[in-house]
């Protein structure tokens, strides 16, 4: 943290390619709820949107104006639960709350470049599903040479899976989950007892109590540093300080998950990551009232055991009809069409989901799911300047991302996309020189409240993404 | 709730203690309490609709599961149930149905309580985690199979085995594997429901729990003061170790527990509540150890497994613990799992259950862990093999397991106050052929097998009807005692003693006295014609008027006549059609057996037989010529096709040869020999190339020169051989200009060529002024071939294709007669007529069946036996006749005038019978002809008088006809006469499923026709009001 603040200080003076303010002029501003502003203007200052309006919106004199005539201006999309850029999704240990995705992220991964190319501005990197307690996640922007520069929110959420991990069945999975929390309690009680004794030593009158009572009274004096490093994250989670991303692949897992969360009094912190069979539990999910992230497979296939008839259900339609907000994920990454986030939203529209629901599922609701609903997810004054300039409608397959703004900086420009040019022409191009880098240091704005949510400082000029290997 | 039960129950209840009473009296549990319906209702759309508030069920037999000595008998036949709001309100042999109840009449089906499987692994099992680097304890009392039971799954396959309630067990691999739950697989609200959670503590003393994996607890991170220790062995490794491990665990549970010790806490809760122990033990020694352990620990106990229970039955009886005997389909226990110690699996003795029951032990039957609970009924049947009675087995599958599992207050028997969970079976529960028809849970239809047309049951017996019992008279061959007939999709699939029954088949048991016969045939019926006595000629096709069977046809069907040879009342002079129809069936297609089963002809009286014979000869001759013309045409056409094929091959070869030849200068010799041929007329092979075409294209054109005008057809680039384009133009000198009649935007294509040599032209084919192709053609044939554009069919050419003869509908049926496919049914009353007719028919070599033939007896047998294929005897069985001496006329007494030759058959004057009453006798043509070995058939000669056909036949038998011949005369013989024996006439595989069931010998007047099947569909024998 110290390092990042020093870097921030040293780099605030650095000039950016676009300056401290930018404006996008002339494009059709499309909001996730479907409202359009023709020939609109978006003004971004210090990384935040300050004005959104029609052609008469005033633009600051110093602003760099990006012409978007004939283009569509859309908020950057959000991956709310992904293992993109991680080296392996899960550790071998079933209970690993001390694992942090910080160690796994590869900043130079081509997958982050692909995120920018396809219009994704925020990524919630989190452990995979093959676990019991997976570890801590991190919200990052897909640009930066070091994880600190990518980080938007560190140590964000704890990954838990109710669906059994390989080798487990539901009985053993839930037993392990309960045992982890029981072991935590045992450890905390031991620490609390010790703290009580220490507190007692300070006092004049020593009150001798039974160990149980000592543990209860000592709990108030326990701080996080007293605990063994292995248990700190789980303790924070058990107190409800961090969100839980709970993987429930099947309907029965949703049921069990909700029951366990209620028992542990953690339902209010949960975000459900569900599979396709969970459409059968749509009612229970709606009643729980928590965000729901749908796996990349959107179609549930089932064979009737008696007649052999196969039936298919398009799960987002079930959720949309039930009035349950949901978040989409890509399926696999980039090799098939459904590896593209906008394509998943387009499939929803094809199957009858309302357009605004489909668009929200990859923008506003995704931002809500990662707790950044008031800073991301749409283009509105006060929100971060994560804006994509598209060549057409976001759900049209012919549309491409022309430019992508990350907090007001030009993070991606299709005209200078080296990899794309190599693919099209078949020639290898020279790596761009340091000065010619179009993307310069991001002077990121401060994010609201809590510790460790400040986006750390920018990379030195000449770094930036798009310049891969 | 306990006070109402019988003494033995009270004793066991006392033994099992408080744990068997309803949940309310159980001690408070620190771990999750068990709410009645802890699961959200599954969004299962496969369950039946909303159940009625009141359901009244009537069935042929009801197993109530009630204990001996209770007010309700264990077996009711017949029985009735009244279900109100999902609970049994009343059960008795007969009940009054309340007016507001929905009535479900199950016929002769068998109802039994929903089965309860006391051991299942539907909740998975708490086996050791594979490849785990974790502490995996052998004593793990905290596992709860309710966690992994999938309430969203489709449990219908299990329900269709009759199982409605299951105990979810935790597995056999750990010494203490967890605490199980009792779940109903469906409920009144729809989805599964838990009846009890954490209901029993499971202890495994079998071989499977020996040698658990070592326990590993690596510190993270390891350090010098926190080293990674080697994995520690844990109990049990020996049998003694098992007992020691359990005692240690219990002792630990009674002491102080670490706060992280979930297993210890769970065990402590079980000890505090004095929860029943489920001790799994199979071998004799294990069983004894189990009883010893249970006594020592002081908890109520249930012994589970007991494969070798027969060996220690006395000790088990003395211990007085209830036993769950696990019976799988194989009489061995399931094979040893991987990683388990290699021990001999104990051998299941099917008599274990019987031995224990005999000594008064409460025995429940269950499927072994890992087996499908839907096989539970089969487990019951195997227990019967070991000596249990049906009643004991039913109790062991229903009431006893319910009590063992502590849910006897809700399920297990069909007695007032219990949940209305019942299974509808097609027959007695433990018969191989019985299958589950419906499953009700709390009065709601929870499962029934998929429809017969579904993929899962198609080809597996769905839609099959099996009629069995009694004697089967197939119509051919010997009677089969105790046989059966299986019908599927309207066709007979098998007949025989002990016929194979596919699963899901509907079985109709007709009893040992019944007689099963094929459906009867009426050889002369006027069903579709009704009262219309018009003589309709041969070209009239009755089939157009045939529709679904009307009430008259069904009336005939109800009396056993399933197929009728329908014909006009009187034949047309030139003949009429006979149609073979079924007397039941909803569509024309279902009713028609043969659209033309015969030609009916009528020979007028004895007057002028020679003239009549001539007329017939002429008629038949014309018909024969017509028929022969068609046969000849068919042969010629086949030959012509052959030739065409050869010719076209030759022609193609010739053309190819010509095309391959280098362009040669025309031999002047050719020119001098013939007169100068027309330079243009003929068939040309065309080559188009150049221009935008990548390769040259060839085709043909036919041209005809008329003066200087040229016309013809073109088939290259535009059009093809079968669909050429017209072309027209002119010839001036050596230049030929043609225009092709094709509509394209840039204008019609034109050809400009020069006849530079004989039979050759070269030039250009132009499309507007934009494209020009090189064009050349070679003449291959100098005759102009008129190409008539026929739409995509065979070209008709004048090349000697044989012309078909004119179609004459009134003679068409005779083609089949002369082909030997159908007979001529001759109606003739007089012997003279018959004689002459037969002579004519013999000349033409046609098959003849005689209809009526009252005077046939006056002809010598030898004259007609070889020609007549069968006789349809008159509808009046017993007819008078004049006794005639058949044979040579005796010499006249004394001389008299020249003897006039008389046609044979008329008695010689000296032997002419005296027409006196004394010489008239009554005779039975059916009996006599069949005795002579001639096939006969019965007729009704009416519309619905066919009702009496069977009785007629019985009367014939009474009057002396051989009953076997009588049955043949009703079935296979008429079928053979009219060549429909491949479809009807006997009970043989492949034929129509027309089956009759009589209560006794069909030719006894006292027998009643009980069932009629036409094409596998049963005909209701009561007429609709």
PDB file of C-alpha atoms in Angstrom, chain A residues 92-95 98 165-176 178-180 182-183 185-187 189 228 230 250-253 255-256 263 277 279-281 284 303-310, chain B residues 32 39-40 43 123-127 129-130 134-137 142-152 154 156-157 160 169-170 174 218-221 226 259-260 262 448-450 454-457:
ATOM      1  CA  UNK A  92      -5.460 -28.996  -4.533  1.00  0.00           C
ATOM      2  CA  UNK A  93      -6.524 -28.284  -0.991  1.00  0.00           C
ATOM      3  CA  UNK A  94     -10.249 -28.300  -0.502  1.00  0.00           C
ATOM      4  CA  UNK A  95     -10.153 -25.750   2.321  1.00  0.00           C
ATOM      5  CA  UNK A  98      -5.669 -18.256   2.775  1.00  0.00           C
ATOM      6  CA  UNK A 165     -15.433 -30.782  -5.610  1.00  0.00           C
ATOM      7  CA  UNK A 166     -13.800 -33.680  -7.452  1.00  0.00           C
ATOM      8  CA  UNK A 167     -13.797 -36.755  -5.293  1.00  0.00           C
ATOM      9  CA  UNK A 168     -16.371 -35.399  -2.874  1.00  0.00           C
ATOM     10  CA  UNK A 169     -20.076 -35.914  -2.800  1.00  0.00           C
ATOM     11  CA  UNK A 170     -22.600 -33.513  -1.361  1.00  0.00           C
ATOM     12  CA  UNK A 171     -22.541 -35.128   2.035  1.00  0.00           C
ATOM     13  CA  UNK A 172     -18.794 -34.868   2.412  1.00  0.00           C
ATOM     14  CA  UNK A 173     -18.652 -31.412   0.807  1.00  0.00           C
ATOM     15  CA  UNK A 174     -21.060 -29.878   3.264  1.00  0.00           C
ATOM     16  CA  UNK A 175     -19.434 -31.736   6.134  1.00  0.00           C
ATOM     17  CA  UNK A 176     -16.064 -30.253   5.141  1.00  0.00           C
ATOM     18  CA  UNK A 178     -19.029 -27.043   8.326  1.00  0.00           C
ATOM     19  CA  UNK A 179     -15.823 -28.535   9.673  1.00  0.00           C
ATOM     20  CA  UNK A 180     -13.807 -25.602   8.304  1.00  0.00           C
ATOM     21  CA  UNK A 182     -15.899 -25.383  13.245  1.00  0.00           C
ATOM     22  CA  UNK A 183     -12.093 -25.495  13.107  1.00  0.00           C
ATOM     23  CA  UNK A 185     -14.263 -21.440  15.831  1.00  0.00           C
ATOM     24  CA  UNK A 186     -11.954 -23.775  17.711  1.00  0.00           C
ATOM     25  CA  UNK A 187      -8.956 -21.686  16.786  1.00  0.00           C
ATOM     26  CA  UNK A 189     -11.838 -19.781  20.903  1.00  0.00           C
ATOM     27  CA  UNK A 228      -3.020 -17.521  12.657  1.00  0.00           C
ATOM     28  CA  UNK A 230      -4.414 -19.239   7.761  1.00  0.00           C
ATOM     29  CA  UNK A 250     -27.540 -27.616  -9.368  1.00  0.00           C
ATOM     30  CA  UNK A 251     -30.919 -26.819  -7.936  1.00  0.00           C
ATOM     31  CA  UNK A 252     -30.294 -28.981  -4.877  1.00  0.00           C
ATOM     32  CA  UNK A 253     -27.047 -27.106  -4.261  1.00  0.00           C
ATOM     33  CA  UNK A 255     -31.306 -25.199  -1.789  1.00  0.00           C
ATOM     34  CA  UNK A 256     -28.514 -26.471   0.434  1.00  0.00           C
ATOM     35  CA  UNK A 263     -27.735 -21.024   9.330  1.00  0.00           C
ATOM     36  CA  UNK A 277     -30.159 -26.783 -13.510  1.00  0.00           C
ATOM     37  CA  UNK A 279     -33.501 -22.679 -13.089  1.00  0.00           C
ATOM     38  CA  UNK A 280     -35.608 -25.138 -11.122  1.00  0.00           C
ATOM     39  CA  UNK A 281     -34.756 -23.177  -7.986  1.00  0.00           C
ATOM     40  CA  UNK A 284     -35.836 -19.846  -4.009  1.00  0.00           C
ATOM     41  CA  UNK A 303     -33.677 -36.490 -20.603  1.00  0.00           C
ATOM     42  CA  UNK A 304     -36.905 -37.793 -19.148  1.00  0.00           C
ATOM     43  CA  UNK A 305     -35.999 -41.102 -17.430  1.00  0.00           C
ATOM     44  CA  UNK A 306     -39.248 -42.784 -18.444  1.00  0.00           C
ATOM     45  CA  UNK A 307     -39.897 -41.612 -21.980  1.00  0.00           C
ATOM     46  CA  UNK A 308     -36.354 -40.772 -23.037  1.00  0.00           C
ATOM     47  CA  UNK A 309     -37.562 -37.456 -24.405  1.00  0.00           C
ATOM     48  CA  UNK A 310     -35.003 -34.669 -24.306  1.00  0.00           C
TER      49      UNK A 310
ATOM     50  CA  UNK B  32     -30.207 -28.965  13.203  1.00  0.00           C
ATOM     51  CA  UNK B  39     -37.037 -28.920   1.441  1.00  0.00           C
ATOM     52  CA  UNK B  40     -38.529 -26.403  -0.945  1.00  0.00           C
ATOM     53  CA  UNK B  43     -40.600 -27.503  -9.545  1.00  0.00           C
ATOM     54  CA  UNK B 123     -28.323 -39.763  -0.528  1.00  0.00           C
ATOM     55  CA  UNK B 124     -24.894 -40.881  -1.644  1.00  0.00           C
ATOM     56  CA  UNK B 125     -22.560 -42.395   0.874  1.00  0.00           C
ATOM     57  CA  UNK B 126     -19.948 -40.963   3.170  1.00  0.00           C
ATOM     58  CA  UNK B 127     -17.161 -43.084   1.785  1.00  0.00           C
ATOM     59  CA  UNK B 129     -12.674 -39.029  -0.067  1.00  0.00           C
ATOM     60  CA  UNK B 130     -10.575 -40.216  -2.957  1.00  0.00           C
ATOM     61  CA  UNK B 134      -7.176 -34.401   4.545  1.00  0.00           C
ATOM     62  CA  UNK B 135      -8.131 -35.841   7.863  1.00  0.00           C
ATOM     63  CA  UNK B 136     -10.654 -38.549   7.086  1.00  0.00           C
ATOM     64  CA  UNK B 137     -11.914 -40.155  10.230  1.00  0.00           C
ATOM     65  CA  UNK B 142     -21.741 -35.868  11.706  1.00  0.00           C
ATOM     66  CA  UNK B 143     -22.466 -36.959   8.120  1.00  0.00           C
ATOM     67  CA  UNK B 144     -26.023 -36.317   7.091  1.00  0.00           C
ATOM     68  CA  UNK B 145     -27.362 -37.894   3.894  1.00  0.00           C
ATOM     69  CA  UNK B 146     -30.171 -35.363   3.923  1.00  0.00           C
ATOM     70  CA  UNK B 147     -27.527 -32.911   2.661  1.00  0.00           C
ATOM     71  CA  UNK B 148     -27.010 -34.777  -0.545  1.00  0.00           C
ATOM     72  CA  UNK B 149     -30.492 -36.083  -1.251  1.00  0.00           C
ATOM     73  CA  UNK B 150     -31.624 -34.355  -4.418  1.00  0.00           C
ATOM     74  CA  UNK B 151     -35.169 -33.156  -3.932  1.00  0.00           C
ATOM     75  CA  UNK B 152     -35.206 -31.720  -7.450  1.00  0.00           C
ATOM     76  CA  UNK B 154     -37.077 -37.112 -10.900  1.00  0.00           C
ATOM     77  CA  UNK B 156     -40.352 -41.644 -10.769  1.00  0.00           C
ATOM     78  CA  UNK B 157     -38.165 -44.622 -11.734  1.00  0.00           C
ATOM     79  CA  UNK B 160     -42.436 -47.126 -10.255  1.00  0.00           C
ATOM     80  CA  UNK B 169     -28.182 -44.501   4.746  1.00  0.00           C
ATOM     81  CA  UNK B 170     -24.677 -43.093   5.071  1.00  0.00           C
ATOM     82  CA  UNK B 174     -16.626 -45.913   7.874  1.00  0.00           C
ATOM     83  CA  UNK B 218      -0.408 -31.648   7.560  1.00  0.00           C
ATOM     84  CA  UNK B 219       0.382 -28.343   9.224  1.00  0.00           C
ATOM     85  CA  UNK B 220       0.331 -25.321   7.005  1.00  0.00           C
ATOM     86  CA  UNK B 221       3.000 -24.149   6.710  1.00  0.00           C
ATOM     87  CA  UNK B 226       5.436 -27.982  13.254  1.00  0.00           C
ATOM     88  CA  UNK B 259     -15.167 -27.209  19.903  1.00  0.00           C
ATOM     89  CA  UNK B 260     -14.040 -28.243  16.436  1.00  0.00           C
ATOM     90  CA  UNK B 262     -18.140 -32.015  14.814  1.00  0.00           C
ATOM     91  CA  UNK B 448     -47.329 -44.097 -13.679  1.00  0.00           C
ATOM     92  CA  UNK B 449     -45.462 -45.811 -16.498  1.00  0.00           C
ATOM     93  CA  UNK B 450     -45.044 -43.819 -19.674  1.00  0.00           C
ATOM     94  CA  UNK B 454     -43.134 -43.731 -25.789  1.00  0.00           C
ATOM     95  CA  UNK B 455     -39.623 -44.650 -26.730  1.00  0.00           C
ATOM     96  CA  UNK B 456     -38.879 -46.205 -23.387  1.00  0.00           C
ATOM     97  CA  UNK B 457     -41.557 -48.840 -23.639  1.00  0.00           C
TER      98      UNK B 457
END
